[in-house]
Coordinates of C-alpha atoms in Angstrom, one line a residue:
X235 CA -97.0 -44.9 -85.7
X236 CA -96.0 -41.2 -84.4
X237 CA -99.5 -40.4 -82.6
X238 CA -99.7 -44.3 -81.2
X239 CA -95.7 -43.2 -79.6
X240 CA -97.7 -40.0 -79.2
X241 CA -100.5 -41.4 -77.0
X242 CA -97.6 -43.6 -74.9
X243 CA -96.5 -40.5 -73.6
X244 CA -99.2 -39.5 -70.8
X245 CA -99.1 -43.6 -69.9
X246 CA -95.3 -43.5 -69.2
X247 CA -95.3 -40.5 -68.1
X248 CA -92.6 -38.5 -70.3
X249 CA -92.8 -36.1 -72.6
X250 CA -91.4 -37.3 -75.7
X251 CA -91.1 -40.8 -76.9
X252 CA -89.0 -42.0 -79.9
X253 CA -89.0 -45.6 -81.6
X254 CA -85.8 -47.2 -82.0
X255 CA -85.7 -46.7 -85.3
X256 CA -86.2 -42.6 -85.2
X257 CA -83.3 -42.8 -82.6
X258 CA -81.4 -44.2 -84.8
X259 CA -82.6 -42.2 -88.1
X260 CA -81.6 -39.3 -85.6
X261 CA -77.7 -40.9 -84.6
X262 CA -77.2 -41.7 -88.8
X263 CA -77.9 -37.7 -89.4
X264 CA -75.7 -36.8 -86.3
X265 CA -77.8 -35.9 -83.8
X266 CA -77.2 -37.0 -80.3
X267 CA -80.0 -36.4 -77.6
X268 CA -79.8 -38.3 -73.7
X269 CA -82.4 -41.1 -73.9
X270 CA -83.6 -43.9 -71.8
X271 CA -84.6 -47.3 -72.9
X272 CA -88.1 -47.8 -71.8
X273 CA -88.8 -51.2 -73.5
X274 CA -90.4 -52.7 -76.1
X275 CA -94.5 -52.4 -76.6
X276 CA -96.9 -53.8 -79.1
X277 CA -98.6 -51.0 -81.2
X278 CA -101.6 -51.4 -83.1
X279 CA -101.0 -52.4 -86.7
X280 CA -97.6 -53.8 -85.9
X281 CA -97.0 -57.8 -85.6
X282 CA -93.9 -57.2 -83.7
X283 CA -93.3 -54.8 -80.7
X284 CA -91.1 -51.9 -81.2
X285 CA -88.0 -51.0 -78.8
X286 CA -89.2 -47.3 -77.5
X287 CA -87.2 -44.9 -75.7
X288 CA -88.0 -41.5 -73.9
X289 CA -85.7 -38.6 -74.6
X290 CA -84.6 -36.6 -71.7
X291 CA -84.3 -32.7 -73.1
X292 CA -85.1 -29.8 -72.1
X293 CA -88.0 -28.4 -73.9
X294 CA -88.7 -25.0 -72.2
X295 CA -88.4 -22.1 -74.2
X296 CA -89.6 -24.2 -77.3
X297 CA -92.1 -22.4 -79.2
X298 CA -95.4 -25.0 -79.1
X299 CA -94.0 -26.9 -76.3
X300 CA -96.2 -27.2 -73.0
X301 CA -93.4 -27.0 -70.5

């Protein structure tokens, strides 16, 4: 399921894109990052559309990232 969120990215237009469910793996474990809800979409191999969201950080400076 990651590279099919992966491959969403250039289509939406944001850098990352998280499922609901990592978003909330992330929340249960603490972590808080400044999302936006960008709706749900069907994903091959899924019956069911997931809920997807893009997080809005900062990743310059991030060794690997393509700021």
């Amino acid at each position: 399921q990651a590279s099919r969120l992966e491959g969403l990215t250039k289509s939406h237009n944001e850098r990352i894109i998280v499922s609901a469910r990592s978003l909330d793996a992330a929340r249960q474990q603490g972590a808080h990052f400044p999302h936006r809800h960008l709706g749900a979409v069907q994903v091959k191999g899924k019956h069911q559309p997931i809920e997807i969201y893009a997080l809005d950080v900062d990743c310059e400076g991030v060794e690997g990232s393509q700021a």
